[in-house]
C-alpha positions as a printed Julia matrix, in Angstrom:
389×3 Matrix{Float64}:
 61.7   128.0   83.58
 61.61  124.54  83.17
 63.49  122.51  80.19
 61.1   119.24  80.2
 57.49  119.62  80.26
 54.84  118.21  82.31
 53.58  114.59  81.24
 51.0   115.2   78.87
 48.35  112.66  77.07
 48.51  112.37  73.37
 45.72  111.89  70.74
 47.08  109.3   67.72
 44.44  110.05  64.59
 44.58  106.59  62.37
 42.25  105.04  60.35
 40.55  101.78  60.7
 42.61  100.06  57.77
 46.06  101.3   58.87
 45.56   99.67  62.05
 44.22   96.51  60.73
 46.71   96.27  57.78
 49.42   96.9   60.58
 51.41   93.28  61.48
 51.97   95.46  65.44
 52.05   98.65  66.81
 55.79   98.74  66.48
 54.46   98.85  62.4
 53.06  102.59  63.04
 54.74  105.43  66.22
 52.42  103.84  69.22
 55.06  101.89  70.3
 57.74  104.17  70.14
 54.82  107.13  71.54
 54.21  104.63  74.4
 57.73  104.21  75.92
 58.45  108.15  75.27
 59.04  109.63  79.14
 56.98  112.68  78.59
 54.23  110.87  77.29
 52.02  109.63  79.98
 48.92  108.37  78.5
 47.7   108.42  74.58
 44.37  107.23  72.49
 43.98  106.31  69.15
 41.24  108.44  67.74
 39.56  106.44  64.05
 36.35  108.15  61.82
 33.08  105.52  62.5
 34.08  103.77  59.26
 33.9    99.79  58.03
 36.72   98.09  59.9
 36.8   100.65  62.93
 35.49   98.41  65.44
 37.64   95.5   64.79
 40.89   98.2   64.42
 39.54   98.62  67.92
 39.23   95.01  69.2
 43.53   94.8   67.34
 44.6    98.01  69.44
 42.57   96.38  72.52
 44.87   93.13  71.7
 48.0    95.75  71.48
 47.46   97.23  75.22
 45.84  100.66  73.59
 42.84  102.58  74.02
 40.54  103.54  71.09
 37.4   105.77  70.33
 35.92  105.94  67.12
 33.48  109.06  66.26
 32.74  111.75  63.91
 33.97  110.78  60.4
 34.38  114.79  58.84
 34.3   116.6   62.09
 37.41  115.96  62.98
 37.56  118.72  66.29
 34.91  116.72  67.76
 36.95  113.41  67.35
 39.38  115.12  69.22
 37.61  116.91  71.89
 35.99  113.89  72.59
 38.77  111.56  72.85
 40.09  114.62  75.16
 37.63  113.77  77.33
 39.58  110.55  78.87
 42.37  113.31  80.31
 40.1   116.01  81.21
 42.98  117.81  83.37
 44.72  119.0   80.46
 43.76  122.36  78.54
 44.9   121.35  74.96
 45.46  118.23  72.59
 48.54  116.58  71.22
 48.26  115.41  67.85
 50.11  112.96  65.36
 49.29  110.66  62.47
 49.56  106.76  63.23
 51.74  106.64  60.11
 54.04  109.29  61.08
 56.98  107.14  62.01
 59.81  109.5   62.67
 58.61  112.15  64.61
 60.95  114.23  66.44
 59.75  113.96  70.35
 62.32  116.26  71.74
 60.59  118.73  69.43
 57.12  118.01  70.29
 58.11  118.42  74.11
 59.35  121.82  73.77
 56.35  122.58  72.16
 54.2   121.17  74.86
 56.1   123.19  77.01
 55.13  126.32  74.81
 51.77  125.4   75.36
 52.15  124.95  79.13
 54.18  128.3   79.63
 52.45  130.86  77.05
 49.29  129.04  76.65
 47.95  129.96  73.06
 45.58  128.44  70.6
 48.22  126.64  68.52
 51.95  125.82  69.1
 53.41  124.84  65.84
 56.08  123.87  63.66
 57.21  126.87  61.47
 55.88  127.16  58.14
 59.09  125.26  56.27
 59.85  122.01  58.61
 57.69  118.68  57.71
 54.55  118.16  60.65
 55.01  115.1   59.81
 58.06  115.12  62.03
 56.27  117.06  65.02
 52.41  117.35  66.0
 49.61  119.69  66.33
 49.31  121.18  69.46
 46.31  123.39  70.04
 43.93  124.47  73.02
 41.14  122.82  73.88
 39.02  126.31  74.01
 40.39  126.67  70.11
 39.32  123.58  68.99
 35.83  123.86  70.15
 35.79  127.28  68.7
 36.33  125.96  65.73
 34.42  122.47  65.98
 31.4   124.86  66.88
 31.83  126.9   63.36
 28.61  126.39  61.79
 27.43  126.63  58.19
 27.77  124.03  55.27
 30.5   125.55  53.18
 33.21  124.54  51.92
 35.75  126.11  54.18
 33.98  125.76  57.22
 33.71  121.98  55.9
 37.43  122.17  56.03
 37.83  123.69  58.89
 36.51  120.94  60.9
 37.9   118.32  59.47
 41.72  120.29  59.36
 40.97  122.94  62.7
 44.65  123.1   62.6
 45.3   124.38  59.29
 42.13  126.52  60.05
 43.86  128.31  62.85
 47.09  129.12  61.23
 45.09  130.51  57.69
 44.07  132.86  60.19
 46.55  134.46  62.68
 44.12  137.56  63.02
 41.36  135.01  64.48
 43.86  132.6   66.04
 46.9   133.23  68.7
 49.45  130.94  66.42
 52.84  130.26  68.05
 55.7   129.03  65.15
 58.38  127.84  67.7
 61.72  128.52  67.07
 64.3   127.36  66.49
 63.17  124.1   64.87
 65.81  121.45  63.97
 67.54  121.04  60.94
 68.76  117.85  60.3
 72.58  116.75  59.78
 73.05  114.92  56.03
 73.83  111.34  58.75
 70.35  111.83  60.61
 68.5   112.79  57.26
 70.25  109.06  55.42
 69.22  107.42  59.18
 65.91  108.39  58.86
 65.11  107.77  55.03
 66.55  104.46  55.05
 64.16  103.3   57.48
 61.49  101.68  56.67
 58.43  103.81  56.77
 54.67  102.87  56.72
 53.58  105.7   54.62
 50.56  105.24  51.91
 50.96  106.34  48.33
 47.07  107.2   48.2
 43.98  106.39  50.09
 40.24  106.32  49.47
 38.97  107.78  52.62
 39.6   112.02  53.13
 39.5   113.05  49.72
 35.55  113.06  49.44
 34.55  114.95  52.04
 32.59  118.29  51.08
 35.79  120.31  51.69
 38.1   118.52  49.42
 39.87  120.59  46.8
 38.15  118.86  43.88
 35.37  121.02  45.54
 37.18  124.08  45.21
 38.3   123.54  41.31
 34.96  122.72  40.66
 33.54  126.16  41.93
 36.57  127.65  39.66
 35.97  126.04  36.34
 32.75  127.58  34.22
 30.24  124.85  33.1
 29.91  122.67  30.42
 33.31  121.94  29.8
 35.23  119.37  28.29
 37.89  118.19  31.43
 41.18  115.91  31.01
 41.55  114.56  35.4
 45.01  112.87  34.88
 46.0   110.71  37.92
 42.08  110.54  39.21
 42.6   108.23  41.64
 39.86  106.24  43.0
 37.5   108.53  40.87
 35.67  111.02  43.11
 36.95  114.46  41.91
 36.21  113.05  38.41
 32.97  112.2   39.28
 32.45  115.48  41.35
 33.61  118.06  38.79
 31.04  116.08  35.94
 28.11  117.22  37.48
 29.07  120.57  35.94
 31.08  119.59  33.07
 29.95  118.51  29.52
 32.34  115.48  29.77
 35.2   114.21  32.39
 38.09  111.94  31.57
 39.36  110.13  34.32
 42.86  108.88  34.15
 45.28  106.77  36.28
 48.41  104.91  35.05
 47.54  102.28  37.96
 44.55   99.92  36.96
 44.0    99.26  40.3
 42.4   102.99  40.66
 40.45  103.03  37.46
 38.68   99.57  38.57
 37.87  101.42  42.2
 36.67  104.73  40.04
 34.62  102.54  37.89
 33.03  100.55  40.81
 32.4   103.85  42.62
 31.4   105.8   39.75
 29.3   103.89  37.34
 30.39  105.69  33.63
 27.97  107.68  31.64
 28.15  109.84  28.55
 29.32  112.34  30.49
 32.0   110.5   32.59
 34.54  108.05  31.55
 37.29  106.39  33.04
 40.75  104.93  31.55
 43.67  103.49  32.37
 47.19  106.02  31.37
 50.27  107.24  31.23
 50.92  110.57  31.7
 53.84  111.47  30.43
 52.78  110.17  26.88
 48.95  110.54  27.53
 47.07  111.5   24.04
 43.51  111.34  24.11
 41.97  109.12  20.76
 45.8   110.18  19.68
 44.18  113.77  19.03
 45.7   116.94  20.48
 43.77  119.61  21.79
 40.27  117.8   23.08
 39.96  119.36  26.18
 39.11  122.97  27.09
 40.66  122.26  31.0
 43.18  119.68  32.66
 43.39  119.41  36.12
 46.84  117.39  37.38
 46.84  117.63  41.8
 49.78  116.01  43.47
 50.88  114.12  40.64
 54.15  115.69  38.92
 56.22  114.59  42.05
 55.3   110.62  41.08
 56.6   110.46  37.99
 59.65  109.88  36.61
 59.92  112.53  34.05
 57.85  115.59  35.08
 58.71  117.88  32.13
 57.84  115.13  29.9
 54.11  115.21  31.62
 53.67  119.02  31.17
 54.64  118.91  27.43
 51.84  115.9   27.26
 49.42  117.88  28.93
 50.1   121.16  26.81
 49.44  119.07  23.88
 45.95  117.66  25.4
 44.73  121.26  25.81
 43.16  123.78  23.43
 44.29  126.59  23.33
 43.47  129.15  25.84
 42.54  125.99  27.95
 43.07  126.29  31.51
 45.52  124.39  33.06
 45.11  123.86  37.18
 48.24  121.83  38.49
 49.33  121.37  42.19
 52.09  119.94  43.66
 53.76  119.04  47.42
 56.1   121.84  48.31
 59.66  120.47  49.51
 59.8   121.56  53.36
 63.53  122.91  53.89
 63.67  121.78  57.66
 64.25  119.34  58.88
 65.29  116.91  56.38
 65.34  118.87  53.31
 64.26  116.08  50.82
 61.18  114.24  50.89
 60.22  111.51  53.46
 57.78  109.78  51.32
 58.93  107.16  49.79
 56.29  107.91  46.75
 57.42  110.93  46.0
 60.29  111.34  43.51
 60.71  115.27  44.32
 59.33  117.83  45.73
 59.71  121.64  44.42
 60.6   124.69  45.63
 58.07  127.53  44.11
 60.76  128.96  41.75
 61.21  125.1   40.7
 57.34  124.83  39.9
 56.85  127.93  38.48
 59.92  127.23  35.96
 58.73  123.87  35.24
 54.57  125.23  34.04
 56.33  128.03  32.35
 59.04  126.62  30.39
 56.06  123.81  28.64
 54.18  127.16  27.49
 52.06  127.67  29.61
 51.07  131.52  30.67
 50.42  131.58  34.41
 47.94  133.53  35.43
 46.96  132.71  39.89
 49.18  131.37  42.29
 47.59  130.04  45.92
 49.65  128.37  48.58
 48.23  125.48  50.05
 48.47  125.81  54.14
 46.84  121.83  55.0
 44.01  122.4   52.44
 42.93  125.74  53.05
 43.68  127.81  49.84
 45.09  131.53  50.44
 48.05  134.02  49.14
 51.37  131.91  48.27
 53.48  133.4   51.53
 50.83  131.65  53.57
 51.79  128.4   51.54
 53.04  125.49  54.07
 52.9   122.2   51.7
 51.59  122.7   48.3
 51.67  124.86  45.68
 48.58  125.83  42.58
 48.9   127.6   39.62
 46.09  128.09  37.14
 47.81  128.33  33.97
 46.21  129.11  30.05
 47.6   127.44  27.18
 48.76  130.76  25.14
């Protein structure tokens, strides 16, 4: 058996403003993807967004190929950028921004793929993708591209196929190829102290009709009063006040709560301010809202237990409490690689934290690349639903 894989294409997924915010390519991985000697071709796939067609005229300048299609169906973005290397019977896929990934990794699982062909070859369920790719059939893809229905996990499913596939082993042949590396403390300090084009937040991906605003908003009953601490650019706010009686949007950065307001025009029923949430007191009153909803936000800030307490005091009691946070992937670094995050959490870390603020928890869901199951199918985020006793 062979110990270097064929040359195979790769498929680079970007959006329109990290290539045109980039000062090269050497900024994002197509530089370093270019001059890898496995790699013998690769296209930068972008969503049919403002900016995409002069992102493609800068990666035209660069020496790179581009398409730009589908904005939410993200398996026909892929299948069609396929197209340019029709000889080969699955995609390779990485983030522009992923900077570090490990290519001696991503051969062996090309070679996987090319010996025991299968409808994913993966990373295992604990080591950061961000540091390998996606590497699925092109049969799978349009399996699941072809999926049809409006809800929101077939919404998901097109626009994450690969989290799709390995949510569902039973449906999907998933390969988890062992043994993946574990880093030495050197190569983890080599890697971190790089410098690492990785964005805090972004606008574009979180309001598509799959996001898990959309979820938590089928959760929650109606007509409630909702505390959304760290709202961001505003749409989950927005989205869960068509149900509620009132949402409060909140972001410590005033940057966000300008973007919410611009997006979101505010009504009686949806307001938007600008917070801190570790000291976060509505109208200095406690106990105003009957929910609180707080999703990948502990791990920013720089005193997490200080932030639950805040929150317990916001909530009513038997309020519900829905918190989610990035789990810390064990391989192959071990700590996180973006430079936002202050932690990450193991479960038993998370759990600990909710609990020891008073809170009763009463779900848990692991979070496999947005698709929302039982917590051993959990690859990088955790949720607890928790009641204020």
């Amino acid at each position: 058996m062979p110990s270097k894989p064929q040359p195979y294409s790769i498929v680079v997924q970007a959006g329109p403003d990290e290539i045109l915010h980039a000062p090269d390519a050497d900024a994002l991985n197509l530089q370093t993807l270019k001059e890898w000697p496995s790699i013998s071709d690769l296209v930068v796939v972008m969503p049919e967004l403002e900016g995409s067609r002069e992102a493609q005229q800068k990666l035209e300048r660069w020496g790179y190929r581009s398409f730009v299609g589908d904005v939410y169906n993200i398996c026909w973005r892929i299948l069609a950028a396929c197209d340019r290397f029709p000889e080969q019977k699955f995609a390779v896929r990485v983030l522009a921004i992923w900077k570090h990934i490990d290519l001696e990794y991503v051969d062996r699982l090309v070679l996987e793929m090319q010996n025991n062909p299968c409808d994913l070859a993966i990373a295992p369920r604990d080591f950061d993708l961000t540091l390998a790719a996606d590497v699925a059939s092109i049969e799978a893809l349009k399996r699941v591209g072809s999926l049809e229905g409006n809800s929101q996990e077939i919404m998901r499913a097109k626009f994450n196929p690969w989290g799709y596939m390995e949510m569902y082993p039973e449906a999907f042949q998933v390969t988890h190829l062992e043994p993946a590396p574990k880093y030495s403390p050197e190569q983890c300090q080599t890697i971190l102290s790089q410098k690492r084009c990785h964005p805090e937040n972004e606008f574009f991906g979180r309001d598509y009709a799959g996001s898990r605003y959309h979820l938590i908003a089928e959760t929650l009953p109606a007509d409630l009063k909702i505390l959304d601490i760290a709202c961001g650019s505003g749409f989950g706010s927005a989205l869960l006040a068509k149900k509620a009686a009132f949402v409060l949007g909140v972001d410590y950065l005033e940057h966000y709560i300008d973007k919410a307001r611009e997006r979101y025009p505010e009504t009686d029923r949806l307001q938007f301010i600008v917070g801190d949430g570790e000291k976060f007191l509505y109208n200095n009153k406690e106990e105003q809202f009957d929910a609180i909803v707080s999703l990948h936000t502990l791990e920013h800030v720089p005193n997490d237990r200080a932030m639950v307490a805040a929150l317990y005091r916001n909530l009513r009691p038997q309020g519900t409490f829905i918190v989610e946070v990035p789990l810390q992937c064990q391989r192959p670094l071990g700590v996180p690689i973006n430079p936002y995050h202050l932690r990450e959490y193991t479960p038993e870390q998370f759990i600990s934290l909710i609990e020891s603020a008073g809170f009763e928890i009463v779900k848990k869901i692991g979070v496999c690349r947005s698709f929302y199951g039982e917590p051993t199918q959990a690859r990088d985020a955790l949720q607890l639903h928790a009641i204020k006793s």
